[in-house]
Every structure is written in structure tokens, then in C-alpha cells.
Coordinates of C-alpha atoms in Angstrom, one line a residue:
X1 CA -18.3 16.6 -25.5
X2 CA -14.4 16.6 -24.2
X3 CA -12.6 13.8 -24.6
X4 CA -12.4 13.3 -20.8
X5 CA -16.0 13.2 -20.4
X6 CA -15.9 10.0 -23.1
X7 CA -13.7 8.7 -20.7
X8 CA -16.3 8.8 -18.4
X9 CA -18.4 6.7 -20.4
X10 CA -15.0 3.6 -21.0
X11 CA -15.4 3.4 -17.2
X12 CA -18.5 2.6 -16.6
X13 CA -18.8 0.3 -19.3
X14 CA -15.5 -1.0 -18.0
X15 CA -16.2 -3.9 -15.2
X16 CA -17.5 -6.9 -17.6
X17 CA -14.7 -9.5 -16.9
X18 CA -13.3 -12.2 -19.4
X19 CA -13.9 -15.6 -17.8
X20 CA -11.5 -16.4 -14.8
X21 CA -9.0 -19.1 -13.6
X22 CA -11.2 -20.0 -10.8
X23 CA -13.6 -21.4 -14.0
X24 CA -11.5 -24.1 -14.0
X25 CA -9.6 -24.2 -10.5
X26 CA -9.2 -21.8 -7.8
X27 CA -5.5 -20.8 -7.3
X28 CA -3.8 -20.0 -4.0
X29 CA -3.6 -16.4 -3.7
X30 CA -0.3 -15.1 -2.0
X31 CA -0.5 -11.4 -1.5
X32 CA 2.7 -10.0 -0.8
X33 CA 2.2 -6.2 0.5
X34 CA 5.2 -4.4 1.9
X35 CA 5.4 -1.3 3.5
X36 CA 6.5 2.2 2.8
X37 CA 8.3 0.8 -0.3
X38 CA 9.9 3.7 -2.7
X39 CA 10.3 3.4 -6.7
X40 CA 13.7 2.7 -6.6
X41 CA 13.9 0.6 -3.8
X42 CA 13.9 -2.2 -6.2
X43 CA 16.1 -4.1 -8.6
X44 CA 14.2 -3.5 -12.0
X45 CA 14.8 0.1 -11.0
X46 CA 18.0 0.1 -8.8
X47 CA 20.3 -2.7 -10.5
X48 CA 22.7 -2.1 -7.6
X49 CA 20.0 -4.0 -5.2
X50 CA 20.0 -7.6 -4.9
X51 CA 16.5 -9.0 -5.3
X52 CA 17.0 -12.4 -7.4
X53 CA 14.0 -13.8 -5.6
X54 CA 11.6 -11.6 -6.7
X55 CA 13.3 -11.2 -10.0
X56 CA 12.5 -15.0 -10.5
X57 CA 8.8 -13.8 -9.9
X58 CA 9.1 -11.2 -12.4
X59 CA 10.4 -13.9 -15.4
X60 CA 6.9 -16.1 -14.2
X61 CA 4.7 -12.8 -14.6
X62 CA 4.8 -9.3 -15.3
X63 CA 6.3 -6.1 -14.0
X64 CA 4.1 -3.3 -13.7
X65 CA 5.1 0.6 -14.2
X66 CA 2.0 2.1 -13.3
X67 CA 0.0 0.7 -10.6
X68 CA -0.6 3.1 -7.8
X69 CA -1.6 3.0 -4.5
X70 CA -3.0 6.0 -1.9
X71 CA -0.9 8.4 -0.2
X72 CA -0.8 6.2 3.1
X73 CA -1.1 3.1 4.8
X74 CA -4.3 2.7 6.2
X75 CA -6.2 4.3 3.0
X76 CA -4.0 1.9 0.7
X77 CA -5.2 -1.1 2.9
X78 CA -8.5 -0.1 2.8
X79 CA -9.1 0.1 -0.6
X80 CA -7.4 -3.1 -1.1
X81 CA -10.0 -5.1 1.7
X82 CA -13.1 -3.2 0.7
X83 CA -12.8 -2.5 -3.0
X84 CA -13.8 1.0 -2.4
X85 CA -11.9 4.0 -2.7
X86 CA -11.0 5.5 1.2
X87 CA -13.3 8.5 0.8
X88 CA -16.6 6.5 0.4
X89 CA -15.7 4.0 3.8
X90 CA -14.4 7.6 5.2
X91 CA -10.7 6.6 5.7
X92 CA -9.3 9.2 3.5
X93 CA -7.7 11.4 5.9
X94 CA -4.3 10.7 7.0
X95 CA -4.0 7.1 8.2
X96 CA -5.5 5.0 12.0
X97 CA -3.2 7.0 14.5
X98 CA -2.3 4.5 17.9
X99 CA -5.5 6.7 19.8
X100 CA -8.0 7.2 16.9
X101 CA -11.5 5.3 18.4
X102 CA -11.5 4.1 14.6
X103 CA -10.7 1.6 11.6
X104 CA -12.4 0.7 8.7
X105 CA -16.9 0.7 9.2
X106 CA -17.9 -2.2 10.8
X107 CA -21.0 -2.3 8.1
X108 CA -18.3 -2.9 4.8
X109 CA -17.3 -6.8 4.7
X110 CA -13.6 -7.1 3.6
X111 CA -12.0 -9.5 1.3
X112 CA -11.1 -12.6 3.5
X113 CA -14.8 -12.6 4.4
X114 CA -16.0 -13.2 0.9
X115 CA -13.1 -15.9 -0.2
X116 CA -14.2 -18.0 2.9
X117 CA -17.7 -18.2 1.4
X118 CA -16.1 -19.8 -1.6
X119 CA -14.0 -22.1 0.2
X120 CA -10.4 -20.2 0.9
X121 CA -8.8 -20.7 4.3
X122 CA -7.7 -16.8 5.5
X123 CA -4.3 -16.3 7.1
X124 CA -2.6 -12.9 7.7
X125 CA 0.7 -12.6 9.0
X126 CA 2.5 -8.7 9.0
X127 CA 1.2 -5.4 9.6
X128 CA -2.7 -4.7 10.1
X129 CA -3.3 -0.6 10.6
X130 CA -6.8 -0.6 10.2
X131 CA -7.8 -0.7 13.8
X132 CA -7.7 -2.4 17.2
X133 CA -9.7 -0.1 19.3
X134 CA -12.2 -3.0 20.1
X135 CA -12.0 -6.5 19.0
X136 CA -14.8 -6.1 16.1
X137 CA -11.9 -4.0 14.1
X138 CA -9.4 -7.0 14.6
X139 CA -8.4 -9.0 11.4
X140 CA -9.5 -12.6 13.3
X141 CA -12.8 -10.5 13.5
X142 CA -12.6 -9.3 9.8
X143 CA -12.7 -12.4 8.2
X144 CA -8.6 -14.0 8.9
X145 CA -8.5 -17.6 10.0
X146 CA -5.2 -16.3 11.7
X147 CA -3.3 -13.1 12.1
X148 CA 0.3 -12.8 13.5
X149 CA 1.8 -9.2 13.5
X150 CA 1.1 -5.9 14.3
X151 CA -1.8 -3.8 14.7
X152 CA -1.0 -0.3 14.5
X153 CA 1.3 1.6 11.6
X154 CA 4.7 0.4 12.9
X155 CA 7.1 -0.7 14.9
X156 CA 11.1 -1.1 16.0
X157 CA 12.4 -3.7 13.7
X158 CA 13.6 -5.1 17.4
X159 CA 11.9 -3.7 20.3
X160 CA 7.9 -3.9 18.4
X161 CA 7.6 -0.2 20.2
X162 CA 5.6 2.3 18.6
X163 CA 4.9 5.7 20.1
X164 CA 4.0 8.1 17.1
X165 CA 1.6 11.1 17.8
X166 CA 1.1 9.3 21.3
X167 CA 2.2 10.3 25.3
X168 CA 4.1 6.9 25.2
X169 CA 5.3 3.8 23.5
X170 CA 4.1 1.1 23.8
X171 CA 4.6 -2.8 22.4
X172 CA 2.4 -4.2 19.6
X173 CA 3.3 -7.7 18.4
X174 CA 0.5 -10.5 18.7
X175 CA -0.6 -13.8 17.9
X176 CA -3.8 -13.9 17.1
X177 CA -5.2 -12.4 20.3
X178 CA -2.2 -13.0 22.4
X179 CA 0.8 -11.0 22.9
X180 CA 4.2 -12.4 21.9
X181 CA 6.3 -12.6 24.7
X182 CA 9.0 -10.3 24.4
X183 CA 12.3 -11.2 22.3
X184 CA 15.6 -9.8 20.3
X185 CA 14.6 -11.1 17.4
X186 CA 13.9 -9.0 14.5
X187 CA 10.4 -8.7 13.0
X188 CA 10.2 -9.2 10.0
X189 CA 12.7 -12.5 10.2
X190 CA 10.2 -14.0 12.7
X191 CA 7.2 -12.7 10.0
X192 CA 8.5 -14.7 7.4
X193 CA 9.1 -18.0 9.8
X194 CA 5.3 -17.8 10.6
X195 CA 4.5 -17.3 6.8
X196 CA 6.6 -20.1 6.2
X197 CA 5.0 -22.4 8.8
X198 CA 1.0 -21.3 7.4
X199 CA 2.4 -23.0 4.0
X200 CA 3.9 -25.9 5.4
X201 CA 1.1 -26.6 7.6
X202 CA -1.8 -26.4 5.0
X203 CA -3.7 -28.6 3.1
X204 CA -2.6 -28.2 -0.2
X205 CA -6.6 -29.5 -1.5
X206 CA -7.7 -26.5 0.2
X207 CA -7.3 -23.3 -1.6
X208 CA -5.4 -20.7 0.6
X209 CA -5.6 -16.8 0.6
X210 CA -2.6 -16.2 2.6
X211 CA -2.0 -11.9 3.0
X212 CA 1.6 -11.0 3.6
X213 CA 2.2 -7.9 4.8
X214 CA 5.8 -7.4 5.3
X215 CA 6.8 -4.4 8.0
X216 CA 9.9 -3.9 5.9
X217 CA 11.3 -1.4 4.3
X218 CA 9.3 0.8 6.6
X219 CA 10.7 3.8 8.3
X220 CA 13.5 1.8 10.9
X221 CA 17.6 1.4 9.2
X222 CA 17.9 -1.1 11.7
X223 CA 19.6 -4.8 10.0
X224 CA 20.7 -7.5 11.0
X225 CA 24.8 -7.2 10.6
X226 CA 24.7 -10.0 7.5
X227 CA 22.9 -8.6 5.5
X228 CA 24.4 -4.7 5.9
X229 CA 28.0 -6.6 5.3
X230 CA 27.0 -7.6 1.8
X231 CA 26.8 -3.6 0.9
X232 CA 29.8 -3.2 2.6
X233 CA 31.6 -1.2 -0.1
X234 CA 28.8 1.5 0.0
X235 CA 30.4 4.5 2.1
X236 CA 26.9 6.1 2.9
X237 CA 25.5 4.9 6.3
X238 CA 21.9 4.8 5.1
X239 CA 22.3 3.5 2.1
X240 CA 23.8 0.7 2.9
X241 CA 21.9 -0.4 5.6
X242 CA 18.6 0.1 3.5
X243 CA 20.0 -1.4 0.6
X244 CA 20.9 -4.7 2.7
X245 CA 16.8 -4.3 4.3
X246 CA 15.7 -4.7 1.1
X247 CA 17.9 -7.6 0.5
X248 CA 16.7 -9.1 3.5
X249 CA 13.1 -8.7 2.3
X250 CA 13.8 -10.3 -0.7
X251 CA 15.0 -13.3 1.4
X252 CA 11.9 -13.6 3.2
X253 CA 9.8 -13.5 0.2
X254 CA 11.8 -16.4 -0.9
X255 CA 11.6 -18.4 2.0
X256 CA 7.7 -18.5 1.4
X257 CA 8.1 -19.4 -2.2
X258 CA 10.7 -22.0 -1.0
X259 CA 7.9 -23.5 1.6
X260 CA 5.3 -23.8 -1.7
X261 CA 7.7 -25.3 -3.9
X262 CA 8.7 -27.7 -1.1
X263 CA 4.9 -28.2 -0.8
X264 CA 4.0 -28.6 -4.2
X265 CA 1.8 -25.7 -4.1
X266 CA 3.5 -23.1 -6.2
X267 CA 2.3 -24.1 -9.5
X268 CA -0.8 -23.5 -8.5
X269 CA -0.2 -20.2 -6.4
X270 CA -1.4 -16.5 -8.2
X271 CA 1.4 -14.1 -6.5
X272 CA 0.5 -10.3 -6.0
X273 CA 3.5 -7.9 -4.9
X274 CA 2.6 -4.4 -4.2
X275 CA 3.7 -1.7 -1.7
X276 CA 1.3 0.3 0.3
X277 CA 2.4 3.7 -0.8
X278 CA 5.8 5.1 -1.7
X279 CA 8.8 5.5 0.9
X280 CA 9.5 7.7 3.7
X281 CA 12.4 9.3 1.9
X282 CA 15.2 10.5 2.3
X283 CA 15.0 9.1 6.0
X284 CA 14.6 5.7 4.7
X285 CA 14.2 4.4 1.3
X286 CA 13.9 6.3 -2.4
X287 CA 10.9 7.4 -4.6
X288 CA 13.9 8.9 -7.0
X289 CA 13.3 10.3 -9.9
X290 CA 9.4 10.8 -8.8
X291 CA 8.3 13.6 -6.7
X292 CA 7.2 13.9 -3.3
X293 CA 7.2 11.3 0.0
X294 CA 5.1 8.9 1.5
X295 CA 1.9 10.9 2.5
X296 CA 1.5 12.9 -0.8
X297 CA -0.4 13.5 -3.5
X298 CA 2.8 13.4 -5.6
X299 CA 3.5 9.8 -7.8
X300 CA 6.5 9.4 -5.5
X301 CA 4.3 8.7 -2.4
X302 CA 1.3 6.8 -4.9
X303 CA 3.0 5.1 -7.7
X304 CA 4.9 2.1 -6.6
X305 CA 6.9 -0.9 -7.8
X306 CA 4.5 -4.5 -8.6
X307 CA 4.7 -7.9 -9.8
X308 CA 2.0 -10.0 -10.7
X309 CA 3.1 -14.0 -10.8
X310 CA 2.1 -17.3 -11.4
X311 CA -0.7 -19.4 -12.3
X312 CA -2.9 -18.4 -15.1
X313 CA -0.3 -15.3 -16.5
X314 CA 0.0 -16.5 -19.7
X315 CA 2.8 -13.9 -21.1
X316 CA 5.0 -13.2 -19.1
X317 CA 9.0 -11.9 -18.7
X318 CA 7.9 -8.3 -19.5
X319 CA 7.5 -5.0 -18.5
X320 CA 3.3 -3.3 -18.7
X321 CA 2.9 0.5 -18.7
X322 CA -1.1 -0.7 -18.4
X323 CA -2.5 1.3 -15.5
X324 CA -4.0 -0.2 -12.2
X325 CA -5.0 0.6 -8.7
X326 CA -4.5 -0.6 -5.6
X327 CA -8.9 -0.5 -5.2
X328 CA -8.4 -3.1 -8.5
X329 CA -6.6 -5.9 -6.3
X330 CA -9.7 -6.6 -4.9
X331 CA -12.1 -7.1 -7.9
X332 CA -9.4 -9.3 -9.5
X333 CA -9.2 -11.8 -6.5
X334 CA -12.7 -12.2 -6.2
X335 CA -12.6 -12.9 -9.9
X336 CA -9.5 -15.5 -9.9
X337 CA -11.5 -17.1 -6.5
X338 CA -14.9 -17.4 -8.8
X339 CA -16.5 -15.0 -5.6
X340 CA -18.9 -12.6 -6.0
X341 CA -18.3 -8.8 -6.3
X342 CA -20.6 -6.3 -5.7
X343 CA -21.7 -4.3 -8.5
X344 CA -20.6 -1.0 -6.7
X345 CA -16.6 -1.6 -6.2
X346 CA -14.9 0.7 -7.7
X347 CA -12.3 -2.0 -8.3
X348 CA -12.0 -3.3 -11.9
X349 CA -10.9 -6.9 -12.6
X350 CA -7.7 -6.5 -14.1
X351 CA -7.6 -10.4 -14.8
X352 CA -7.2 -10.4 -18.7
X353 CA -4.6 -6.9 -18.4
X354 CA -2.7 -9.5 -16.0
X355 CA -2.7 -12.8 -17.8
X356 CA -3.0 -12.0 -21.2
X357 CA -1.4 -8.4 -21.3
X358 CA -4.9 -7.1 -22.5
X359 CA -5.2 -3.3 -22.3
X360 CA -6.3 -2.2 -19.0
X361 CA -10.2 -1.1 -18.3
X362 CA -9.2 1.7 -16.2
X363 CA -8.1 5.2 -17.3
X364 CA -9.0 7.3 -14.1
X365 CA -6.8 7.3 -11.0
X366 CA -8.2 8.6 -7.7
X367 CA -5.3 9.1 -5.6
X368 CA -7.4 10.9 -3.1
X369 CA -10.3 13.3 -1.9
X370 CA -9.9 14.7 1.4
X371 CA -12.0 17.9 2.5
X372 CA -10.7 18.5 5.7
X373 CA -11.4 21.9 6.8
X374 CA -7.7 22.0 7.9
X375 CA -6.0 20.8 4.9
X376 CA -8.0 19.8 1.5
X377 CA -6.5 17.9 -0.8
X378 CA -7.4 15.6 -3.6
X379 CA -6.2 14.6 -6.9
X380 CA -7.1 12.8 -10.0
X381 CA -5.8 11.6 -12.8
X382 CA -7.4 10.8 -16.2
X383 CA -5.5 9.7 -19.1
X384 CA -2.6 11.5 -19.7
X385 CA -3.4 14.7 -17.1
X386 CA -3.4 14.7 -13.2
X387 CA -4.3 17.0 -11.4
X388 CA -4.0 17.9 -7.5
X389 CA -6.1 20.4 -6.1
X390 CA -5.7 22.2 -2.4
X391 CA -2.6 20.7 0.1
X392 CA -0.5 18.3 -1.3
X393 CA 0.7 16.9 2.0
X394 CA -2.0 14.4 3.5
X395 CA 0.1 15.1 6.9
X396 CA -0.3 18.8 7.7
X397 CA -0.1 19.9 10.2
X398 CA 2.5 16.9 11.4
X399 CA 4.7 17.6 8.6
X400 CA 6.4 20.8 6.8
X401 CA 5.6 20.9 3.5
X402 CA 9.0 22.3 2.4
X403 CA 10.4 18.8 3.7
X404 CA 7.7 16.2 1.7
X405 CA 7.9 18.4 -1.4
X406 CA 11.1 17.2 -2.9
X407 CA 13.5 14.7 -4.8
X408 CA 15.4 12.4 -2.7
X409 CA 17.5 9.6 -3.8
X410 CA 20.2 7.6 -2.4
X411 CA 23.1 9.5 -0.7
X412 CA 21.4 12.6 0.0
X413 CA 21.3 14.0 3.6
X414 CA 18.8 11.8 5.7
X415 CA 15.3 14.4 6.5
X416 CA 12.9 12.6 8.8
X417 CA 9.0 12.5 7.0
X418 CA 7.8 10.9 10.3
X419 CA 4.5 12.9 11.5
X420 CA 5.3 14.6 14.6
X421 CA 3.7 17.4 17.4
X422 CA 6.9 19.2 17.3
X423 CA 6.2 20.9 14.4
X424 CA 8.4 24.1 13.6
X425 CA 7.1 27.2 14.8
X426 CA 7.7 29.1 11.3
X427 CA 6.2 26.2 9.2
X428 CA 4.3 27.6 6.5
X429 CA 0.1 27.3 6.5
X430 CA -1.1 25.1 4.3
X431 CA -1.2 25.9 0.4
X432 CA -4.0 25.9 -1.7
X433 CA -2.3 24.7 -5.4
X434 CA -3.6 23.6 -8.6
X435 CA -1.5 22.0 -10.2
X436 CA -1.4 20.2 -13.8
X437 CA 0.7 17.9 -14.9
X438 CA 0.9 15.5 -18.3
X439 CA 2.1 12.8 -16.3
X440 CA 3.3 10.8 -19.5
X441 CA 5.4 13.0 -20.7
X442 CA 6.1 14.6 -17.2
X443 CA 6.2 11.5 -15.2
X444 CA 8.4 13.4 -12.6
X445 CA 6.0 16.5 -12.1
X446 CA 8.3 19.5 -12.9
X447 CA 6.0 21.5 -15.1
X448 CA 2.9 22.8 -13.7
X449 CA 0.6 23.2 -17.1
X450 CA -2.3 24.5 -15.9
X451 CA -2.8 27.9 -16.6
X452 CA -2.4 26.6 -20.2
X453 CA -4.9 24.3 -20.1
X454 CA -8.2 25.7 -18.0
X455 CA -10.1 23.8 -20.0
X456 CA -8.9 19.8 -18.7
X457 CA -8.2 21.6 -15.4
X458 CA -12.4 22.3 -14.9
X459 CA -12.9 18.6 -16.3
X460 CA -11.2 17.1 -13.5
X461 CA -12.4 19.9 -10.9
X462 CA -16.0 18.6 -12.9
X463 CA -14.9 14.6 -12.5
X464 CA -14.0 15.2 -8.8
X465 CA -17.2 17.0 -8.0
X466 CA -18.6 13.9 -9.2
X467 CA -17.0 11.7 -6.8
X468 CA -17.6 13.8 -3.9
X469 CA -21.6 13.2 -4.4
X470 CA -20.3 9.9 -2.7
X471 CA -17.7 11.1 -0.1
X472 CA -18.1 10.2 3.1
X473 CA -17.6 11.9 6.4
X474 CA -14.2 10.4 8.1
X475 CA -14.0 8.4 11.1
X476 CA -13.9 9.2 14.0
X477 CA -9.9 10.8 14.7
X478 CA -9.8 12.4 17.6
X479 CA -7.3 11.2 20.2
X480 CA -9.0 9.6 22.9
X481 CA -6.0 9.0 25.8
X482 CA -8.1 6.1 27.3
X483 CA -6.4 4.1 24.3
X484 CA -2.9 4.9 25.4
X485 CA -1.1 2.0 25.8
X486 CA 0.2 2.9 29.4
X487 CA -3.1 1.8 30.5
X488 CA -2.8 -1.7 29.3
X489 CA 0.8 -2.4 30.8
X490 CA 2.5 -0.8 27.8
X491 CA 0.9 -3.2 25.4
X492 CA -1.0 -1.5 22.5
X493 CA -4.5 -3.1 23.2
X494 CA -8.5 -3.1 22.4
X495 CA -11.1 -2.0 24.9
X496 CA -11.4 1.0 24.9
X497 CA -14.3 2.3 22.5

């Protein structure tokens, strides 16, 4: 036997849980999940970014160097709501487009729905993606006491318009069911005011599960003129603007930990900062020195920056190389909460890893399985070794591979990674690689290893074979125009599956 298939064995046995916090008191749970955010779009990694906010958060908890994520949003968000990796709730290919009849099954019940059965008031304020084609798929409708934000992938930082893959824009900014009346004011400013408000408004007695998911650093360089001026010395355009968004976001985070300080609430608050995938580089931010954008199977679109904070991490002011996946969020609120968790998650309670730097149960990262006749693609990693198998870009055919494939940092010429109908004529067809990579000692994925090593390459082919026994068909993505937002006076709307 391999040493990968004893592996095998480590995760199954791997979901018994130490005793949790919730034994003796259930913490507030603020989830922080920001979007498109790139490796060194951060201060641990960038120095030059101003982040003292959230570097307070990281000397009350721990930094995490290997947590990953999927390739996209709506997969990441899945697997963080059901506990299930994308390609068993059959979101695994590409991400909720604006006309996709679609979202995440009506039959899985997501995380807010299981903390209110142990008490939690729900509140989600940000970016939702996971479908609005009928009210069922909206979060008040998915277990959120309140929602105030966006349904679909993304919006102007200003205008709320979104118009990818779609005949026209259209506006997508509501509260609860209602639509915000128009406005200049920027986003994510007004998210963090309503965030702000939830904390200041709640009952302190009751425990609160508030999910922040910031629309920033996204895609957009748009920013407010402050917060560009204080990179003012930076010649590059781009860089400067991003590098004051991410300043900005910092702010906003620490407006909401100013609201439960103010309330006497952060003592008792569990903090969980994560991105939803890596960033649309080099149009916006930087997955530098990883590999790859946003909508990969490369680490630069799946491995992403993390802090965990607060009550109940007993060490903390450190960096963990333990592994964890975004599917492992899940498991480990339910286990701070003192909820129940199905026995067929394929989260993991990373509760002792988190608190007590205890090594992590998980060894195996499924960063995706997609069979799409179009474009396969899936990748694994176990131990040391990942491999990717078929296309590595999640977004063929919206997106040329010889534009995703690459290194981007700071400074280099800007390359939109957007998905778009206008693809070039003389892009080529999709590839069909295998690729292996030691991913510890090739962290950046420069040295494709596997015609040296057939031998691990058939025991993750053999490990993803496994996994597929479970796959599930996707949803339902074809573009259905009655969605389109110029049938619902240009307002991004349900009704219409």
C-alpha cells in the first residue's frame, strides 16, 4: 500500500472533534469574507500595505499560510454554506452567471439555517452570488434574519451596475427585498455602515452569526480620493489605487470591530477572515509569487490570505503552515455554536488546529472536479503532491488561457481576467495537461514533475475517481434572457424560473 492510500485512511478517521467553546458559551461568530482577494494583497505579505486593523486581529489569533479556497466565487461560497465540496451540490462549473435559472439545491440547508436552531440571530450584509432567480434562492430565504447587499457576482464600486456575460446592465443593490434607492455613495463604505448598525443594534445576550462579505478588493480600481492620496508617492496608476482599496477595506473591518468593542461584545466574538478565491490579477490586485488568476486551478487563484481571531484561540501571535479548506469553515462553526453537523460534510472541524495550534486533520485538498464536456478540469492535492488534470482555466471558453496562466505582481501592465463573449478569434482550444507539482517545495508551480513520478500521478487520478463516484450533474447554466434585467426596469430581480 502507497503512502497516499494511508492517507486515505487519516481522513476518514479524521472528523472526531476535541470538545468546543460552545461547551461552555456560544461565541458571536463574525465571518469576514472578502472578494477576489490575491496573496499579496495583504500586509503579512506586502509590508508596503497598510492593514493595522487586521494586523491587531492577527496578534489576538493566528495567520494562516495554507488555507485554500475554490477557483471562484460561487463554488467558494458554496462550500462554505453547505459543508460540501461544489461538485457533490453541482456548483462546480464556473460560477452563478446574472441569467443562469440556478443557485445552490434548494434540498441542501445552509449554515445560518442550522445556527438559528441553536439560538444565533443570522445577519448578512455584502455580496450573495449564489442565486436570485426566484425568491427560494434568496439569503432571507436561506436561513438570514437580514441581508443588505448584492446578489449577483459584482458590481461598480458606485453605480451597483453589473452587466457580465449579459445583453445589458443592470442595478443590483437591495435591502432585504427592497431595492436601495439609487445613490453616489460607494459600496462597500455603505456595507460597512450597515454592518456597523447590525452590531450596535443587537442584543449582546443573544449570540450573533453576522456574515460579512465585503465586495472589495474585487475587480473595480475605483476609490474614494482619501484613501488613493495616502499612496500618493506610488507612480503606478493601479497600484496605487488598489493599494489605497485595500486600505479602505481594512478601515471597514475596523469600524465593525470598533462597534463590538463599543458594545462589549468583542471579547466574546470568534473572527473568521478569508477571501473567496485569489485575485483578478494583473487587472486588479496580486496573487504574486503564486501562479495563475482568479478562476484557476493554480494556488494563485485557490490559496489565499486568513486570520482566525478571538475568543477561545488560546496561542496566538503566530504564523500556521497547518492546512485548511474553505468546506472546513463550516464544520468548525457548527462546532464553536454546539450545532449539529451531519456526518457526511466533507468539512472537518479545524477547532483544536485553530485554538490550540494542534496539527490539522486534513491532508487532501480538492480544489475542483469539473467534467464539462467543453473544458474538464480538476485537481487534487495530497500531502506534499497536487496534481491538475485536463484545463486549467475554470473560464474557457470566456477567457484565453495564455492570459490566466501567468505571474503578475504589482507594476506589471494591467491584463483584464474578466470573462467575456469577445473572445479572440485565434485563442487556443482548450488543453488537456497533467501536471505535477511538490507544492512544498514548489509552492509557485514551475516544475511540472510528473513524468518522473507516474506512480503518485495514478494515486491521485485513483483518489479523484473516487470522488467522482459522488459528483453531481451541475445546475442548470443555460442563459435564459427572461432573467435579463431590462425586463425588471434595469434592476437585477427574481421571478423568472
Amino acid at each position: 500500500m502507497s503512502s497516499l492510500h494511508c492517507i486515505f485512511v487519516f481522513l476518514a478517521l479524521a472528523v472526531v472533534s476535541k470538545p468546543s467553546i460552545a461547551d461552555e458559551d456560544q461565541p458571536h461568530v463574525i465571518l469576514i469574507f472578502v472578494d477576489d482577494m490575491g496573496w499579496n494583497d495583504v500586509h503579512w505579505h506586502n509590508p508596503d500595505i497598510a492593514m493595522p486593523n487586521l494586523m491587531d486581529l492577527a496578534d489576538d489569533g493566528v495567520i494562516f499560510e495554507q488555507s485554500y479556497t475554490h477557483p471562484t466565487c460561487t463554488p467558494s461560497r458554496a462550500a462554505m454554506m453547505t459543508g460540501l465540496y461544489p461538485f457533490k451540490t453541482g456548483n462546480q462549473h464556473q460560477m452563478v452567471f446574472n441569467l443562469h435559472p440556478s443557485g445552490v439545491p434548494l434540498n441542501f440547508k445552509l449554515l445560518p439555517e442550522k445556527l438559528k436552531e441553536v439560538g444565533y440571530a443570522t445577519h448578512m450584509v455584502g455580496k450573495w452570488h449564489l442565486g436570485f432567480c426566484k425568491d427560494e434562492y434568496l439569503p432571507t430565504n436561506r436561513g438570514f434574519d437580514s441581508h443588505y447587499g448584492l446578489w449577483t457576482l459584482g458590481v461598480g464600486d458606485y453605480d451597483k451596475l453589473n452587466g457580465v456575460l449579459s445583453p445589458s446592465a443592470g442595478y443590483d443593490f437591495r435591502d432585504n427585498l427592497e431595492v436601495v434607492p439609487k445613490s453616489d455613495g460607494y459600496l462597500a463604505l455603505m456595507l460597512g455602515d450597515r454592518a456597523e448598525e447590525i452590531v450596535n443594534n443587537h442584543s449582546p445576550e443573544t449570540p450573533l452569526f453576522l456574515v460579512f462579505t465585503l465586495d472589495i478588493p474585487a475587480k473595480h480600481l475605483e476609490i474614494p480620493e482619501e484613501y488613493e492620496e495616502l499612496y500618493a508617492d506610488i507612480e503606478d496608476d493601479r497600484t496605487r489605487q488598489f493599494y489605497g482599496k485595500l486600505t479602505m477595506m481594512d478601515d471597514i473591518i475596523g469600524g465593525v470591530v470598533d462597534a463590538l468593542k463599543d458594545r462589549d461584545m468583542y471579547d466574546d466574538s470568534l473572527f473568521i477572515f478569508i477571501g473567496d478565491n485569489g485575485a483578478l490579477s494583473s487587472q486588479a490586485g496580486s496573487n504574486y509569487p503564486f501562479r495563475g488568476i482568479a478562476g484557476t486551478l493554480f494556488e494563485g487563484a485557490t490559496r489565499v490570505p486568513s486570520i482566525v481571531s478571538g475568543k477561545g484561540i488560546e496561542k496566538t501571535g503566530y504564523k500556521s503552515n497547518e492546512l485548511y479548506s474553505i468546506v472546513d469553515i463550516h464544520r468548525t462553526i457548527l462546532d464553536v455554536a454546539g450545532a449539529k453537523a451531519e456526518p457526511e460534510l466533507d468539512g472537518l472541524s479545524m477547532w483544536p488546529t485553530w485554538s490550540e495550534d494542534e496539527p490539522s486533520p486534513r491532508n487532501e485538498i480538492i480544489y475542483n472536479i469539473d467534467d464539462d464536456p467543453v473544458s474538464p478540469g480538476a485537481a487534487i492535492r495530497i500531502g506534499d503532491y497536487k496534481l491538475i488534470t485536463g484545463h486549467p482555466d475554470l473560464l474557457y471558453p470566456y477567457r484565453d488561457i495564455r492570459l490566466t496562466d501567468n505571474y503578475y505582481n504589482y507594476g506589471d501592465p494591467p491584463a483584464s481576467g474578466l470573462p467575456t463573449t469577445d473572445q479572440e478569434a485565434n485563442a487556443p482550444a482548450p488543453q488537456n495537461v497533467e501536471y505535477l507539482f511538490n507544492i512544498v517545495d514548489d509552492p509557485e508551480e514551475r516544475h511540472d514533475i510528473s513524468a518522473d513520478n507516474q506512480d503518485i500521478v495514478q494515486d491521485l487520478r485513483d483518489r479523484l475517481d473516487e470522488h467522482r463516484k459522488l459528483l453531481h450533474p451541475p445546475v442548470n447554466q443555460t442563459t435564459e434572457l427572461a432573467g435579463s434585467a431590462a425586463n425588471f426596469n434595469d434592476v437585477w430581480s427574481p421571478g423568472w424560473c
